[in-house]
């Protein structure tokens, strides 16, 4: 696929006609913002890019866009198009990473030859490129392919990454994979569940404290950022941060300096920041619940992890993986799973995604004690799972937070005051559960 980036609709139409007739699939973008948004999500075979947008006539805006595009698609050849046939500008474009440079009006045969050459040479280079490998990520779904490409493209950079997706989709594994393929892989990878840290402990947890800094500070303690120095820090559930904590986090992200509680001397760190959330941060920014400057600080690169419902073809692979893990860990005899059992699992909505699937597979295997698992075995255990998606036809749609509160209350009804079982059923850690109880004013004895 070839991306055409030009603010002139007539140029876009002409290029599309020429390329389609030559057998190429095309996509188009009318301004730099659309271009960057596109390459964030897709990897085109080639980009035809205008150097002169309505915001200027010097060509510098095109060079700036070229550099931005190369962050996301460093291996994708870019051919620059301009009405200004300046040799100096052409040289600047080539130096910035462009494959070729043509002027308007262009010669169709010359343009197509340049495109053909660029794509052919790039495919030859791709054949020698390292293939993505990370054993913890199980799946061959086409929806995972662009994620793998993105990881390989950005892992070696220091660009901050925001990983989005529903709970239980494997966002932490994506973060681990980025670190594992980075130049920092031999250094620390520090995981922080921000949903489980209270506002009063935030500074101490993240930046550390000196002995005597507060009542219970009986010894010096290094914070998470100091521990992650020269490595990566994974900020999970970043959407759970309140306004005060967002300000404190923004300060360290801006210049990678912080102050330890009880010590006024600033400390410098070198940390790659990877964040994750299951919430819509853009909506939170619009409502004032999340700082806009912090949002843009953490999401230079955005990776959306698909739900399990979007990649059901991976369910057989995941089920087999979970079964083999349990067999090895518990020294069990080999177990088979019938085709009707696989079909049943692929039909389920799995609001808890991979985490819920693993819980169901593990429970069914251990409780049934059978050497052959059927759909009846899985269905029996599934009926005991309180986390279900209600039918839109029979239920009134509720605000997301109210639905979450109702699910928590329902889980407590089913499991009493067993916090571990409630947290597991909801796909949460105990700390995250406590945080939500405080958030919704739920008081348990």
mmCIF file of N, CA and C in Angstrom, residues 380-439:
data_model
loop_
_atom_site.group_PDB
_atom_site.id
_atom_site.type_symbol
_atom_site.label_atom_id
_atom_site.label_comp_id
_atom_site.label_asym_id
_atom_site.label_seq_id
_atom_site.Cartn_x
_atom_site.Cartn_y
_atom_site.Cartn_z
ATOM 1 N N UNK A 380 -19.468 -25.810 32.441
ATOM 2 C CA UNK A 380 -19.790 -25.958 33.855
ATOM 3 C C UNK A 380 -19.010 -24.949 34.704
ATOM 4 N N UNK A 381 -17.736 -24.779 34.390
ATOM 5 C CA UNK A 381 -16.917 -23.828 35.141
ATOM 6 C C UNK A 381 -17.222 -22.383 34.743
ATOM 7 N N UNK A 382 -17.559 -22.185 33.479
ATOM 8 C CA UNK A 382 -17.857 -20.827 33.007
ATOM 9 C C UNK A 382 -19.102 -20.263 33.689
ATOM 10 N N UNK A 383 -20.075 -21.104 33.968
ATOM 11 C CA UNK A 383 -21.308 -20.642 34.598
ATOM 12 C C UNK A 383 -21.066 -20.108 36.003
ATOM 13 N N UNK A 384 -19.928 -20.469 36.597
ATOM 14 C CA UNK A 384 -19.611 -19.989 37.935
ATOM 15 C C UNK A 384 -18.863 -18.660 37.918
ATOM 16 N N UNK A 385 -18.576 -18.173 36.724
ATOM 17 C CA UNK A 385 -17.820 -16.923 36.578
ATOM 18 C C UNK A 385 -18.779 -15.742 36.643
ATOM 19 N N UNK A 386 -18.608 -14.828 37.607
ATOM 20 C CA UNK A 386 -19.548 -13.719 37.748
ATOM 21 C C UNK A 386 -19.358 -12.596 36.737
ATOM 22 N N UNK A 387 -18.237 -12.564 36.025
ATOM 23 C CA UNK A 387 -17.981 -11.464 35.111
ATOM 24 C C UNK A 387 -18.575 -11.792 33.757
ATOM 25 N N UNK A 388 -19.699 -11.224 33.449
ATOM 26 C CA UNK A 388 -20.397 -11.471 32.183
ATOM 27 C C UNK A 388 -20.697 -10.141 31.498
ATOM 28 N N UNK A 389 -20.874 -10.199 30.185
ATOM 29 C CA UNK A 389 -21.332 -9.034 29.443
ATOM 30 C C UNK A 389 -22.835 -9.138 29.289
ATOM 31 N N UNK A 390 -23.556 -8.134 29.748
ATOM 32 C CA UNK A 390 -25.008 -8.159 29.652
ATOM 33 C C UNK A 390 -25.470 -7.899 28.234
ATOM 34 N N UNK A 391 -26.622 -8.424 27.897
ATOM 35 C CA UNK A 391 -27.184 -8.211 26.563
ATOM 36 C C UNK A 391 -27.716 -6.801 26.441
ATOM 37 N N UNK A 392 -27.332 -6.114 25.379
ATOM 38 C CA UNK A 392 -27.779 -4.740 25.175
ATOM 39 C C UNK A 392 -29.277 -4.679 24.955
ATOM 40 N N UNK A 393 -29.887 -5.794 24.527
ATOM 41 C CA UNK A 393 -31.323 -5.798 24.256
ATOM 42 C C UNK A 393 -32.139 -5.830 25.549
ATOM 43 N N UNK A 394 -31.561 -6.424 26.599
ATOM 44 C CA UNK A 394 -32.344 -6.594 27.814
ATOM 45 C C UNK A 394 -31.950 -5.652 28.929
ATOM 46 N N UNK A 395 -30.800 -4.959 28.804
ATOM 47 C CA UNK A 395 -30.338 -4.088 29.871
ATOM 48 C C UNK A 395 -30.192 -2.666 29.378
ATOM 49 N N UNK A 396 -30.411 -1.733 30.286
ATOM 50 C CA UNK A 396 -30.179 -0.330 29.980
ATOM 51 C C UNK A 396 -28.683 -0.068 30.101
ATOM 52 N N UNK A 397 -28.108 0.631 29.133
ATOM 53 C CA UNK A 397 -26.688 0.923 29.196
ATOM 54 C C UNK A 397 -26.392 1.880 30.342
ATOM 55 N N UNK A 398 -25.386 1.547 31.137
ATOM 56 C CA UNK A 398 -25.021 2.350 32.287
ATOM 57 C C UNK A 398 -23.664 3.010 32.048
ATOM 58 N N UNK A 399 -23.383 4.111 32.755
ATOM 59 C CA UNK A 399 -22.050 4.692 32.678
ATOM 60 C C UNK A 399 -21.007 3.660 33.092
ATOM 61 N N UNK A 400 -19.810 3.749 32.506
ATOM 62 C CA UNK A 400 -18.771 2.756 32.747
ATOM 63 C C UNK A 400 -18.451 2.605 34.232
ATOM 64 N N UNK A 401 -18.329 3.729 34.955
ATOM 65 C CA UNK A 401 -17.974 3.654 36.370
ATOM 66 C C UNK A 401 -19.069 2.985 37.182
ATOM 67 N N UNK A 402 -20.342 3.227 36.835
ATOM 68 C CA UNK A 402 -21.445 2.584 37.555
ATOM 69 C C UNK A 402 -21.458 1.080 37.295
ATOM 70 N N UNK A 403 -21.145 0.695 36.039
ATOM 71 C CA UNK A 403 -21.069 -0.727 35.723
ATOM 72 C C UNK A 403 -19.958 -1.394 36.534
ATOM 73 N N UNK A 404 -18.820 -0.711 36.639
ATOM 74 C CA UNK A 404 -17.700 -1.269 37.392
ATOM 75 C C UNK A 404 -18.065 -1.425 38.866
ATOM 76 N N UNK A 405 -18.710 -0.418 39.420
ATOM 77 C CA UNK A 405 -19.131 -0.482 40.825
ATOM 78 C C UNK A 405 -20.092 -1.644 41.046
ATOM 79 N N UNK A 406 -21.059 -1.820 40.141
ATOM 80 C CA UNK A 406 -22.029 -2.915 40.264
ATOM 81 C C UNK A 406 -21.343 -4.279 40.184
ATOM 82 N N UNK A 407 -20.333 -4.394 39.311
ATOM 83 C CA UNK A 407 -19.604 -5.659 39.187
ATOM 84 C C UNK A 407 -18.853 -5.983 40.483
ATOM 85 N N UNK A 408 -18.274 -4.951 41.102
ATOM 86 C CA UNK A 408 -17.562 -5.161 42.365
ATOM 87 C C UNK A 408 -18.525 -5.634 43.452
ATOM 88 N N UNK A 409 -19.666 -4.984 43.556
ATOM 89 C CA UNK A 409 -20.662 -5.367 44.565
ATOM 90 C C UNK A 409 -21.171 -6.788 44.326
ATOM 91 N N UNK A 410 -21.379 -7.139 43.037
ATOM 92 C CA UNK A 410 -21.849 -8.479 42.702
ATOM 93 C C UNK A 410 -20.811 -9.528 43.093
ATOM 94 N N UNK A 411 -19.530 -9.205 42.866
ATOM 95 C CA UNK A 411 -18.468 -10.145 43.221
ATOM 96 C C UNK A 411 -18.416 -10.376 44.725
ATOM 97 N N UNK A 412 -18.632 -9.341 45.514
ATOM 98 C CA UNK A 412 -18.645 -9.497 46.968
ATOM 99 C C UNK A 412 -19.846 -10.330 47.428
ATOM 100 N N UNK A 413 -20.976 -10.194 46.704
ATOM 101 C CA UNK A 413 -22.142 -11.020 47.036
ATOM 102 C C UNK A 413 -21.820 -12.501 46.836
ATOM 103 N N UNK A 414 -21.057 -12.785 45.763
ATOM 104 C CA UNK A 414 -20.760 -14.178 45.436
ATOM 105 C C UNK A 414 -19.655 -14.771 46.311
ATOM 106 N N UNK A 415 -18.671 -13.959 46.677
ATOM 107 C CA UNK A 415 -17.515 -14.486 47.392
ATOM 108 C C UNK A 415 -17.394 -13.985 48.835
ATOM 109 N N UNK A 416 -18.424 -13.291 49.328
ATOM 110 C CA UNK A 416 -18.356 -12.781 50.687
ATOM 111 C C UNK A 416 -17.243 -11.760 50.821
ATOM 112 N N UNK A 417 -16.502 -11.822 51.916
ATOM 113 C CA UNK A 417 -15.416 -10.874 52.131
ATOM 114 C C UNK A 417 -14.053 -11.465 51.804
ATOM 115 N N UNK A 418 -14.030 -12.454 50.903
ATOM 116 C CA UNK A 418 -12.764 -13.028 50.476
ATOM 117 C C UNK A 418 -12.175 -12.132 49.379
ATOM 118 N N UNK A 419 -11.315 -11.203 49.797
ATOM 119 C CA UNK A 419 -10.794 -10.197 48.878
ATOM 120 C C UNK A 419 -9.970 -10.816 47.750
ATOM 121 N N UNK A 420 -9.260 -11.873 48.054
ATOM 122 C CA UNK A 420 -8.430 -12.508 47.023
ATOM 123 C C UNK A 420 -9.291 -13.064 45.897
ATOM 124 N N UNK A 421 -10.398 -13.749 46.256
ATOM 125 C CA UNK A 421 -11.284 -14.320 45.238
ATOM 126 C C UNK A 421 -12.008 -13.220 44.468
ATOM 127 N N UNK A 422 -12.426 -12.161 45.183
ATOM 128 C CA UNK A 422 -13.110 -11.045 44.515
ATOM 129 C C UNK A 422 -12.172 -10.395 43.494
ATOM 130 N N UNK A 423 -10.931 -10.131 43.913
ATOM 131 C CA UNK A 423 -9.967 -9.495 43.011
ATOM 132 C C UNK A 423 -9.685 -10.387 41.797
ATOM 133 N N UNK A 424 -9.513 -11.708 42.037
ATOM 134 C CA UNK A 424 -9.232 -12.633 40.930
ATOM 135 C C UNK A 424 -10.393 -12.704 39.955
ATOM 136 N N UNK A 425 -11.637 -12.723 40.484
ATOM 137 C CA UNK A 425 -12.813 -12.801 39.621
ATOM 138 C C UNK A 425 -12.953 -11.565 38.749
ATOM 139 N N UNK A 426 -12.530 -10.425 39.280
ATOM 140 C CA UNK A 426 -12.642 -9.172 38.535
ATOM 141 C C UNK A 426 -11.413 -8.895 37.671
ATOM 142 N N UNK A 427 -10.393 -9.767 37.762
ATOM 143 C CA UNK A 427 -9.181 -9.552 36.980
ATOM 144 C C UNK A 427 -8.342 -8.410 37.505
ATOM 145 N N UNK A 428 -8.375 -8.183 38.841
ATOM 146 C CA UNK A 428 -7.634 -7.089 39.459
ATOM 147 C C UNK A 428 -6.638 -7.628 40.467
ATOM 148 N N UNK A 429 -5.641 -6.809 40.802
ATOM 149 C CA UNK A 429 -4.791 -7.113 41.940
ATOM 150 C C UNK A 429 -5.531 -6.659 43.200
ATOM 151 N N UNK A 430 -5.112 -7.153 44.366
ATOM 152 C CA UNK A 430 -5.746 -6.717 45.615
ATOM 153 C C UNK A 430 -5.588 -5.213 45.818
ATOM 154 N N UNK A 431 -4.409 -4.685 45.452
ATOM 155 C CA UNK A 431 -4.180 -3.253 45.618
ATOM 156 C C UNK A 431 -5.129 -2.443 44.739
ATOM 157 N N UNK A 432 -5.314 -2.899 43.492
ATOM 158 C CA UNK A 432 -6.224 -2.184 42.591
ATOM 159 C C UNK A 432 -7.662 -2.276 43.091
ATOM 160 N N UNK A 433 -8.028 -3.418 43.707
ATOM 161 C CA UNK A 433 -9.366 -3.573 44.276
ATOM 162 C C UNK A 433 -9.574 -2.584 45.415
ATOM 163 N N UNK A 434 -8.587 -2.476 46.313
ATOM 164 C CA UNK A 434 -8.696 -1.527 47.423
ATOM 165 C C UNK A 434 -8.858 -0.100 46.904
ATOM 166 N N UNK A 435 -8.128 0.205 45.842
ATOM 167 C CA UNK A 435 -8.201 1.541 45.251
ATOM 168 C C UNK A 435 -9.617 1.833 44.750
ATOM 169 N N UNK A 436 -10.241 0.850 44.130
ATOM 170 C CA UNK A 436 -11.588 1.053 43.600
ATOM 171 C C UNK A 436 -12.624 1.111 44.724
ATOM 172 N N UNK A 437 -12.415 0.358 45.788
ATOM 173 C CA UNK A 437 -13.329 0.441 46.932
ATOM 174 C C UNK A 437 -13.318 1.856 47.511
ATOM 175 N N UNK A 438 -12.118 2.421 47.595
ATOM 176 C CA UNK A 438 -11.998 3.798 48.096
ATOM 177 C C UNK A 438 -12.636 4.781 47.123
ATOM 178 N N UNK A 439 -12.412 4.545 45.827
ATOM 179 C CA UNK A 439 -12.954 5.440 44.796
ATOM 180 C C UNK A 439 -14.478 5.489 44.825
#
